mmCIF file of C-alpha atoms in Angstrom:
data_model
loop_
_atom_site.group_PDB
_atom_site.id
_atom_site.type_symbol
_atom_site.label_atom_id
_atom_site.label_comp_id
_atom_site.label_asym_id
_atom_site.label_seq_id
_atom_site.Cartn_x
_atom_site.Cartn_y
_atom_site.Cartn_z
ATOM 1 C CA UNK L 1 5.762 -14.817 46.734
ATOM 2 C CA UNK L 2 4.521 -16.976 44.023
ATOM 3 C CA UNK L 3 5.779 -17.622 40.504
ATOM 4 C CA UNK L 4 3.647 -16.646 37.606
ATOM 5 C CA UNK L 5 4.009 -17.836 34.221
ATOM 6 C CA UNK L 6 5.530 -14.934 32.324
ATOM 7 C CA UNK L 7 3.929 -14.228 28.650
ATOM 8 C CA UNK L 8 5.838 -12.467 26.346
ATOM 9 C CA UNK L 9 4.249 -10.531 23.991
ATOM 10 C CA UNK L 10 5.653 -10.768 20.291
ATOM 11 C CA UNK L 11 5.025 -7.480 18.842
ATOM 12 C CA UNK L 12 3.565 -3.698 18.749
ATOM 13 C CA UNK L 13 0.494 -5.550 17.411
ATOM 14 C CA UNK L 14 -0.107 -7.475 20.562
ATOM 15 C CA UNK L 15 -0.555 -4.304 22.562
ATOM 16 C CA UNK L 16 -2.940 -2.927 20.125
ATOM 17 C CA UNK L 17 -5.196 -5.704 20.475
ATOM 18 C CA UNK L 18 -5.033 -6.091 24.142
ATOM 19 C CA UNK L 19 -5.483 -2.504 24.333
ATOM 20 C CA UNK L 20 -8.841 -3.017 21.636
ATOM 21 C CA UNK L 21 -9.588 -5.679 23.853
ATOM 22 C CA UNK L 22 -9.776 -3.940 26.848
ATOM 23 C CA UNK L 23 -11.914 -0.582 25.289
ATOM 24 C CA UNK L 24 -14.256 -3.847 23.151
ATOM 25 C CA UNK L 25 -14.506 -1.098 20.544
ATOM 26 C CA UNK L 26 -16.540 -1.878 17.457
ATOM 27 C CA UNK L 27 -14.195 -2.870 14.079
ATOM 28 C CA UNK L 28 -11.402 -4.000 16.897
ATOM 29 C CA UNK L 29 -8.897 -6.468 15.385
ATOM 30 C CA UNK L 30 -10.716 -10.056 15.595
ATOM 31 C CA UNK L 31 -9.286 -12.599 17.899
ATOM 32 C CA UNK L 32 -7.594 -15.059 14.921
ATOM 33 C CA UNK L 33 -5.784 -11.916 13.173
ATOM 34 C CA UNK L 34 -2.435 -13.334 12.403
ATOM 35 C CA UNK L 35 0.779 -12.103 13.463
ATOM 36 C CA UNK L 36 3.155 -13.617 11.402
ATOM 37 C CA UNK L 37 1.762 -12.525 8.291
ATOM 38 C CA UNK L 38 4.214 -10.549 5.757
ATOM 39 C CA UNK L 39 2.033 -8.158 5.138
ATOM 40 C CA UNK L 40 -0.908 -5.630 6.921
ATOM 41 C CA UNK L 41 -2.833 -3.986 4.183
ATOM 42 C CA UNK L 42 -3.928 -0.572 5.647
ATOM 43 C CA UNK L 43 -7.344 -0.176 6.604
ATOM 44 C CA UNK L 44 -10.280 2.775 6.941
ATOM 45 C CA UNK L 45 -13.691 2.009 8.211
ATOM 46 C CA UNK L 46 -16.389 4.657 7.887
ATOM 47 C CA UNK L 47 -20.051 4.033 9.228
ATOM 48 C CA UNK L 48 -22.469 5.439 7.182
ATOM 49 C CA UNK L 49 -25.952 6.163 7.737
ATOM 50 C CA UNK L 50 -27.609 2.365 6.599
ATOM 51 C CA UNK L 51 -23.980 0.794 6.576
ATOM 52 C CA UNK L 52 -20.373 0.324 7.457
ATOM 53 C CA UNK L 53 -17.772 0.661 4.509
ATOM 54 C CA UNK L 54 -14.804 -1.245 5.366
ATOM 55 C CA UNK L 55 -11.999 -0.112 2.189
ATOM 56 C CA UNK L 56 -8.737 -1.914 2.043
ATOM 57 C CA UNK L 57 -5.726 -1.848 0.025
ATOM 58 C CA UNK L 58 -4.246 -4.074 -1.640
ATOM 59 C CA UNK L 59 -2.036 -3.410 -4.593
ATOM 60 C CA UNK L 60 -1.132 -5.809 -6.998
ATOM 61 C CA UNK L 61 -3.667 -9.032 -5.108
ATOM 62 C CA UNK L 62 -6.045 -10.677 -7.794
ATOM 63 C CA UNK L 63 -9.265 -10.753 -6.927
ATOM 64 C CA UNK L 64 -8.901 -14.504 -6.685
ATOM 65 C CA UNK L 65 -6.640 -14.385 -4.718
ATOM 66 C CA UNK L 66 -8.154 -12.885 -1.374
ATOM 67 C CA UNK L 67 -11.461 -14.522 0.915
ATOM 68 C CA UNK L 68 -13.666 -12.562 2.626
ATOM 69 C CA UNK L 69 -15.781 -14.744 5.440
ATOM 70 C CA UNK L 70 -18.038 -14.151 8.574
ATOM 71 C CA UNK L 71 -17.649 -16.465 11.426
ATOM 72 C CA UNK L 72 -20.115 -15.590 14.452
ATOM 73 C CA UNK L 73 -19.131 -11.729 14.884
ATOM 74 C CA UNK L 74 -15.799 -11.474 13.094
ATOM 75 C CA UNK L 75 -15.385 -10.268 9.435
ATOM 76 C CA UNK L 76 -12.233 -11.956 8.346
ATOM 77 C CA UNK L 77 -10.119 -10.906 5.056
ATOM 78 C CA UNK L 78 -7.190 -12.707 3.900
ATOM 79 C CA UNK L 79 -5.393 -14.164 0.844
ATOM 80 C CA UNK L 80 -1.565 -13.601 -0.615
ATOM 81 C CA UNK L 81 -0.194 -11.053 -2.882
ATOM 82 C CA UNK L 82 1.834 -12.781 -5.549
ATOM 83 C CA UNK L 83 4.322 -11.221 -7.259
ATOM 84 C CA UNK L 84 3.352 -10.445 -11.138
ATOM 85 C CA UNK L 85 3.909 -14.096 -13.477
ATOM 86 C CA UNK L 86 6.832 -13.089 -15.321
ATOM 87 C CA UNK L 87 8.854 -10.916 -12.995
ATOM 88 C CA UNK L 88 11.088 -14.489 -12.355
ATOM 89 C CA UNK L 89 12.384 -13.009 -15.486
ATOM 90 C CA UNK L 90 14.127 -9.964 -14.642
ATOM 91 C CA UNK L 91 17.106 -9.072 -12.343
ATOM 92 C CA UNK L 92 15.682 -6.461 -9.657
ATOM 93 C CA UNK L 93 17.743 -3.265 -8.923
ATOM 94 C CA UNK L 94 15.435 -2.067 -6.273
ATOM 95 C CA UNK L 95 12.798 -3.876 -4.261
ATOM 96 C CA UNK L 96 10.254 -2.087 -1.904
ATOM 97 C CA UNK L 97 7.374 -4.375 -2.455
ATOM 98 C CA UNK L 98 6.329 -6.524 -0.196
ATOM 99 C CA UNK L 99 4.404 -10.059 -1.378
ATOM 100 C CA UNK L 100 3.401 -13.168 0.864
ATOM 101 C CA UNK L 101 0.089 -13.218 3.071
ATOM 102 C CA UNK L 102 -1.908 -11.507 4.775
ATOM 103 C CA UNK L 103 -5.065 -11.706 6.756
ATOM 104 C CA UNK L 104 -7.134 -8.690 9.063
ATOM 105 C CA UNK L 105 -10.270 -9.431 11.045
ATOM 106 C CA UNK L 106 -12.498 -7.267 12.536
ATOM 107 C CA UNK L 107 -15.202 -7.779 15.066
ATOM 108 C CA UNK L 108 -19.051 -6.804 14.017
ATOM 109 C CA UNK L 109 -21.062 -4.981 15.991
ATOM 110 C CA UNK L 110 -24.639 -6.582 16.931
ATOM 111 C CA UNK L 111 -26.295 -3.970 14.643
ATOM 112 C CA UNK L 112 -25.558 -5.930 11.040
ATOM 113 C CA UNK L 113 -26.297 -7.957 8.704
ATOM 114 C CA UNK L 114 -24.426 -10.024 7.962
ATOM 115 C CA UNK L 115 -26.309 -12.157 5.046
ATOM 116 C CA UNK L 116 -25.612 -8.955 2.784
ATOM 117 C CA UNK L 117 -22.524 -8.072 2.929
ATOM 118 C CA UNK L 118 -21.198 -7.261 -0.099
ATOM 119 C CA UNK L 119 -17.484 -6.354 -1.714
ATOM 120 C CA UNK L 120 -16.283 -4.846 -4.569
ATOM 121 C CA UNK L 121 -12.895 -4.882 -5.720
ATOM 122 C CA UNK L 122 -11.442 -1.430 -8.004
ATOM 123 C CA UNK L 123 -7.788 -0.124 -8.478
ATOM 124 C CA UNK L 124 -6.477 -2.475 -5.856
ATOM 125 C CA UNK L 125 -9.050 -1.674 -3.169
ATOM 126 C CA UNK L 126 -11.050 -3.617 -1.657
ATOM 127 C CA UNK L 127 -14.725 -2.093 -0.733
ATOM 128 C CA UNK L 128 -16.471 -3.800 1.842
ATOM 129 C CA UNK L 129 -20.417 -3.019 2.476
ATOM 130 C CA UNK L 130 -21.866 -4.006 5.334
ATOM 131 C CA UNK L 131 -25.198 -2.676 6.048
ATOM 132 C CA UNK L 132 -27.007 -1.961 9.405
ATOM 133 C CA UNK L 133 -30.253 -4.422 9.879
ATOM 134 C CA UNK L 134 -33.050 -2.837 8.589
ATOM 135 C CA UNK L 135 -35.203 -3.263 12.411
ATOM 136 C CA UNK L 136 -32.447 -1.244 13.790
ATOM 137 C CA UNK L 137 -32.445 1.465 11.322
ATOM 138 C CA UNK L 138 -35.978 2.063 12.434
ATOM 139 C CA UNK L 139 -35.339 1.590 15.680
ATOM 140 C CA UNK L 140 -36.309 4.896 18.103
ATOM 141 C CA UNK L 141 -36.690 4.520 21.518
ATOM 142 C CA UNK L 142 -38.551 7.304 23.414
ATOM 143 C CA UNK L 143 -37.242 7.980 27.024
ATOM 144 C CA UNK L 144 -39.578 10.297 29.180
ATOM 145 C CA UNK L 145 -37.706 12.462 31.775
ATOM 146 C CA UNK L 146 -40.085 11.790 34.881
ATOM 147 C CA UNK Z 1 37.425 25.705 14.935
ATOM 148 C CA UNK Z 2 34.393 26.988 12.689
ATOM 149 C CA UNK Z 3 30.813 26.402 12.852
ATOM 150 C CA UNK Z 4 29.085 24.633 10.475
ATOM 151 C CA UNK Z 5 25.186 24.933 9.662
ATOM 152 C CA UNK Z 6 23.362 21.693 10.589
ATOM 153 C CA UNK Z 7 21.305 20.427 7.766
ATOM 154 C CA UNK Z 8 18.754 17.843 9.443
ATOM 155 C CA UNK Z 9 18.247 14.767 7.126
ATOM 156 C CA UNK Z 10 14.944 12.861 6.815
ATOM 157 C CA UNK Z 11 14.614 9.199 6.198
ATOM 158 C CA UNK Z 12 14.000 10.187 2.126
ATOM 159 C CA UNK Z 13 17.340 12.366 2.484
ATOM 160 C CA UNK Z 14 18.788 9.254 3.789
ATOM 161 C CA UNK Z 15 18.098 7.151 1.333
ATOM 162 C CA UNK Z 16 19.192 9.582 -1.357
ATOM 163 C CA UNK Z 17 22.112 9.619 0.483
ATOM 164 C CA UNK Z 18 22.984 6.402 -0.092
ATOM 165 C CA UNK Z 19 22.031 6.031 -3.870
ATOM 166 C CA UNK Z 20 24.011 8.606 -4.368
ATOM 167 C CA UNK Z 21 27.179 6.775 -2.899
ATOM 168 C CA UNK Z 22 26.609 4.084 -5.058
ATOM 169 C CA UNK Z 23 25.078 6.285 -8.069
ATOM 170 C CA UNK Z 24 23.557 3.214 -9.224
ATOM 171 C CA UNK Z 25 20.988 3.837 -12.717
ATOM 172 C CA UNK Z 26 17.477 4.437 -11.288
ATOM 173 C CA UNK Z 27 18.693 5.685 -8.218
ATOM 174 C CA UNK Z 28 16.153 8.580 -7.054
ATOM 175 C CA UNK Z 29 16.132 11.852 -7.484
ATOM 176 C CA UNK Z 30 16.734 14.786 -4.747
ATOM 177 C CA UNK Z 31 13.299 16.901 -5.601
ATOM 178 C CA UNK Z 32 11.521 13.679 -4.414
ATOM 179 C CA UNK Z 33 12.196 15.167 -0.640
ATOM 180 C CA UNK Z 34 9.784 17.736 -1.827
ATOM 181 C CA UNK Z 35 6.331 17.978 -0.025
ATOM 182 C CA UNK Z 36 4.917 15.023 -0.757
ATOM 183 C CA UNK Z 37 2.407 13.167 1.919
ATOM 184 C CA UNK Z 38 3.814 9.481 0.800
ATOM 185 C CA UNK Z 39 6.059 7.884 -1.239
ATOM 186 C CA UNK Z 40 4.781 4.720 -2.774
ATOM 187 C CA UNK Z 41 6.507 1.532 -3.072
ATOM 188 C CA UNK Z 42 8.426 0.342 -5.788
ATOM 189 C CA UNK Z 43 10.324 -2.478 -7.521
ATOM 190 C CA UNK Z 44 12.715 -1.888 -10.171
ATOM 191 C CA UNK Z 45 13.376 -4.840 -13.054
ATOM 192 C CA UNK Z 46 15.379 -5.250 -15.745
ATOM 193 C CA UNK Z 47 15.535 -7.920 -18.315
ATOM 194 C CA UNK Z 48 17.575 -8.394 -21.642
ATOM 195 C CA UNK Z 49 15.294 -6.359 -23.781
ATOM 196 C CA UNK Z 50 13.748 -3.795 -21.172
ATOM 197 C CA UNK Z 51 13.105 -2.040 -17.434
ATOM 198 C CA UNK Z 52 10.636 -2.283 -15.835
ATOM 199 C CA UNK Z 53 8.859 -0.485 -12.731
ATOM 200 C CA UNK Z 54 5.973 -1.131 -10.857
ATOM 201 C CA UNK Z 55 4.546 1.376 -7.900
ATOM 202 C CA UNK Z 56 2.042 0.692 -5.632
ATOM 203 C CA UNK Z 57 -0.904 3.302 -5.997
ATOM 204 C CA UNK Z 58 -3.916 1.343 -4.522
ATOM 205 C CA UNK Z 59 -7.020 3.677 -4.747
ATOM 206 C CA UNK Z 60 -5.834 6.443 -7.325
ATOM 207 C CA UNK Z 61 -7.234 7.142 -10.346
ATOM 208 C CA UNK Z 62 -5.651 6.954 -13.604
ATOM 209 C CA UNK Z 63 -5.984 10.338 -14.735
ATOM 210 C CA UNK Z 64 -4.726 11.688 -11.060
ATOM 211 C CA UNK Z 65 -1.778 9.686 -11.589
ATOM 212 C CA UNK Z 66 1.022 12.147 -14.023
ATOM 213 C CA UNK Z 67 4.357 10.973 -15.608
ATOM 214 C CA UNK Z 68 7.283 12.972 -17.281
ATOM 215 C CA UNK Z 69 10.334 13.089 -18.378
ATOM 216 C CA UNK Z 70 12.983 15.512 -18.063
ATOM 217 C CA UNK Z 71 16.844 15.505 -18.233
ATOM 218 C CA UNK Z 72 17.070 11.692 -18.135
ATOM 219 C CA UNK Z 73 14.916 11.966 -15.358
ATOM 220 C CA UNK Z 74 11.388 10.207 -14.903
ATOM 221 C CA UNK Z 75 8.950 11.733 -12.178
ATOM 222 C CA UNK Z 76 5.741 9.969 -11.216
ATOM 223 C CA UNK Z 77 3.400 11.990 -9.266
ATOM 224 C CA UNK Z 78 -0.358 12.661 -8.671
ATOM 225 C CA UNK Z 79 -2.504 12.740 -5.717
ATOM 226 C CA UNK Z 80 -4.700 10.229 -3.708
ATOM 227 C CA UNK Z 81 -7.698 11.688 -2.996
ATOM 228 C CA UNK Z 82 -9.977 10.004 0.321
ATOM 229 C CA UNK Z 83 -13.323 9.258 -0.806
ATOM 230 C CA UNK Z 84 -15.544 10.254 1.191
ATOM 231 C CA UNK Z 85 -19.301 8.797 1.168
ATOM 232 C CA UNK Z 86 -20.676 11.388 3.535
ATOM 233 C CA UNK Z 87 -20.040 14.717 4.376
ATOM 234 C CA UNK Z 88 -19.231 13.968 8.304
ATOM 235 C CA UNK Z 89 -16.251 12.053 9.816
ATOM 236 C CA UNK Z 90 -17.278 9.497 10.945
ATOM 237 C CA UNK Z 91 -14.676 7.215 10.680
ATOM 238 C CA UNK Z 92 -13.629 4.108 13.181
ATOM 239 C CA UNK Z 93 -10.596 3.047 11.397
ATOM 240 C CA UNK Z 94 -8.510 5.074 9.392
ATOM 241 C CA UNK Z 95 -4.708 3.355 8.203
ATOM 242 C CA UNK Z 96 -4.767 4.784 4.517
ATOM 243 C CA UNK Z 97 -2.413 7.573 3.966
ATOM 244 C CA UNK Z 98 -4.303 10.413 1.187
ATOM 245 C CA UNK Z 99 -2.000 13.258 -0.447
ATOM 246 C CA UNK Z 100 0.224 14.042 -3.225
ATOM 247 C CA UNK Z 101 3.048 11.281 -4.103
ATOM 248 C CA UNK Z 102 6.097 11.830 -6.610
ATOM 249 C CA UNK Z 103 8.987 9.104 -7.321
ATOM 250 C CA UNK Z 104 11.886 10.714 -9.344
ATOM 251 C CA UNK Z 105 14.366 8.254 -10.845
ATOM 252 C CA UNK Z 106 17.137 8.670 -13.311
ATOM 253 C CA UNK Z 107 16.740 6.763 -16.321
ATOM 254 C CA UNK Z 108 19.931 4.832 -17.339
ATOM 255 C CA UNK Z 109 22.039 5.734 -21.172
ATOM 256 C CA UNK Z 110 20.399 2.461 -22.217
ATOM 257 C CA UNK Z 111 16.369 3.714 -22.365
ATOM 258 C CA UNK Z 112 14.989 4.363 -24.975
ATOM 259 C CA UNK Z 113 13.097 7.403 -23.875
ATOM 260 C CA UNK Z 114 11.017 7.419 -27.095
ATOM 261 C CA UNK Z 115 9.530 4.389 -26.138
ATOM 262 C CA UNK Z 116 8.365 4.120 -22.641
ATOM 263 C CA UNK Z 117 4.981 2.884 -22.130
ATOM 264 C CA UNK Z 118 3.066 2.695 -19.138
ATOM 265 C CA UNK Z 119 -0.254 0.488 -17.723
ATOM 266 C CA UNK Z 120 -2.420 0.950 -14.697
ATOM 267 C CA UNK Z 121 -3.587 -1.934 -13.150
ATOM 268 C CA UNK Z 122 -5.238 -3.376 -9.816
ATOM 269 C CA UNK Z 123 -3.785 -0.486 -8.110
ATOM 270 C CA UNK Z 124 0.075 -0.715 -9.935
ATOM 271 C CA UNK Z 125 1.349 1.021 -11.878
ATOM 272 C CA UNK Z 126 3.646 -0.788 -14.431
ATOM 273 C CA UNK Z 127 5.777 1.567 -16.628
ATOM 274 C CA UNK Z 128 7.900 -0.079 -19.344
ATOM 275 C CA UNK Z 129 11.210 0.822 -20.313
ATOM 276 C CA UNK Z 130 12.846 -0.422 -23.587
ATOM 277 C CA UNK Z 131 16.483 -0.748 -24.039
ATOM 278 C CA UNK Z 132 17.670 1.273 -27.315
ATOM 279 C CA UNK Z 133 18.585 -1.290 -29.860
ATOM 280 C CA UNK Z 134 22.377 -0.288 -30.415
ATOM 281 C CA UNK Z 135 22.529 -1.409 -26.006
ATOM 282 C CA UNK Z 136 21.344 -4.199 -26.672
ATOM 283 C CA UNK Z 137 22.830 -5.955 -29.918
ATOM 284 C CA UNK Z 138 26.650 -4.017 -28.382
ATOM 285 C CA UNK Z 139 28.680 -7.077 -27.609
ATOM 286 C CA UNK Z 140 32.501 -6.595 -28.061
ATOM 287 C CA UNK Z 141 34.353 -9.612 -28.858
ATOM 288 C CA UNK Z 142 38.016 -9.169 -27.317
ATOM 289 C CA UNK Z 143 40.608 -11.256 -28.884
ATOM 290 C CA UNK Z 144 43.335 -12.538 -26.460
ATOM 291 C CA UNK Z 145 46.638 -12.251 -28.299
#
């Protein structure tokens, strides 16, 4: 019997993404999708008839704050929710809100494009567009049963 | 010995267990255990002059968002709606939580109740709190005989 180098896995998130990577779903968490980040905004990605729309929340995070980029196949969003300027001011009695980092990725499928995507950000949501190339809209492939 | 009914607590009735051990001000009320699909997050300030609480309601609308007061008690409550861009379901991802919401907290003797004001902002809701002016100016000087 041989030794194997045992890798322990660091979280519930982990297992999602091994189990993403095994199924290679579409929209499955990108490869560089941190763990250690304080927070994971919550995510819903609906595919529409000429596009994707990608919609996540994030309460509270200035526009400025957040990057939205496109390396290869992976749609990456990440930034840092700041607590409000003058809340160094008060004493807190209760404290649910989280604040610090965050970052989600998402892999493309091949049918995009990815030269217009486009976001839009409204009441602490962040809309993501990203529309279906235009040759594979059209795209319809007769198959003849012989 | 006798038997006793079981009343099964939830994570809210938990919670409300505790702030009522310590029946701190703000601490929340019991009709938030009501049916409500989520309970958004909250911080709860206070500064010389003022309260102040901010809740997380990424998504909602202003006018789904309602606020009252009644018995020293403010509720918060509305509904996030899921907006849909199709009629189908055709959804790969879906995290977000949709459904009605309601935070209940007691307001402290110190608010002024006259005066609470409230903004909606990049998804948070701030709600302002003044302190009545006779709480605030009240210092008692004790002399030490």
């Amino acid at each position: 019997m041989t030794i194997t180098h045992w890798i322990p896995r660091s979280s519930l998130i982990d297992y999602q993404r091994e189990i993403e990577n095994l199924l290679d779903s579409f929209f499955g968490s990108g490869p560089e999708e941190e763990t250690e980040c304080a927070i994971s905004p919550s995510v819903d990605i609906e595919e529409l008839e000429k596009s994707y729309s990608i919609n996540i929340e994030l309460p509270g995070v200035n526009k400025k704050d957040v990057s939205i980029n496109v390396n290869e196949d992976i749609l990456s969003i990440e930034g840092e929710k700041k607590p409000g300027k003058d809340t160094n001011k008060y004493k807190y009695h209760r404290r649910e809100r989280t604040y610090g980092k965050f970052h989600r990725s998402f892999r493309l499928p091949d049918i995009v494009d990815t030269n217009s995507i486009d976001a839009v950000f409204k009441n602490g949501v962040l809309n993501i567009t990203v529309p279906k190339r235009k040759e594979d809209l059209s795209k319809n492939i007769e198959i003849k049963i012989k | 010995m006798s038997l006793v009914k079981w009343t099964p607590r939830t994570t809210l009735n938990l919670r409300n267990e505790f702030d009522r051990l310590f029946d701190s001000f703000f601490n929340t009320e019991e009709e938030e255990t009501s049916l409500a699909a989520f309970s958004p997050s909250v911080d709860i300030m206070e500064k010389e002059k003022e309260f102040l609480i901010t809740a997380e309601l990424p998504g909602i609308k202003k006018d789904d968002i309602k606020m009252n007061i009644r018995d020293n008690v403010l509720t918060v409550s509305g509904e996030k709606k899921q907006e849909k861009k199709t009629e189908k379901d055709n959804f790969h991802r879906t995290e977000r939580v949709y459904g009605s919401f309601q935070r209940s907290f007691r307001l402290p003797d110190s608010a002024d109740q006259e005066n609470i004001s409230a903004e909606f902002k990049d998804g948070v809701l701030s709600v302002t709190i003044p302190k009545l002016k006779e709480s605030i100016s009240k210092s008692i000087d004790i002399k030490i005989k």
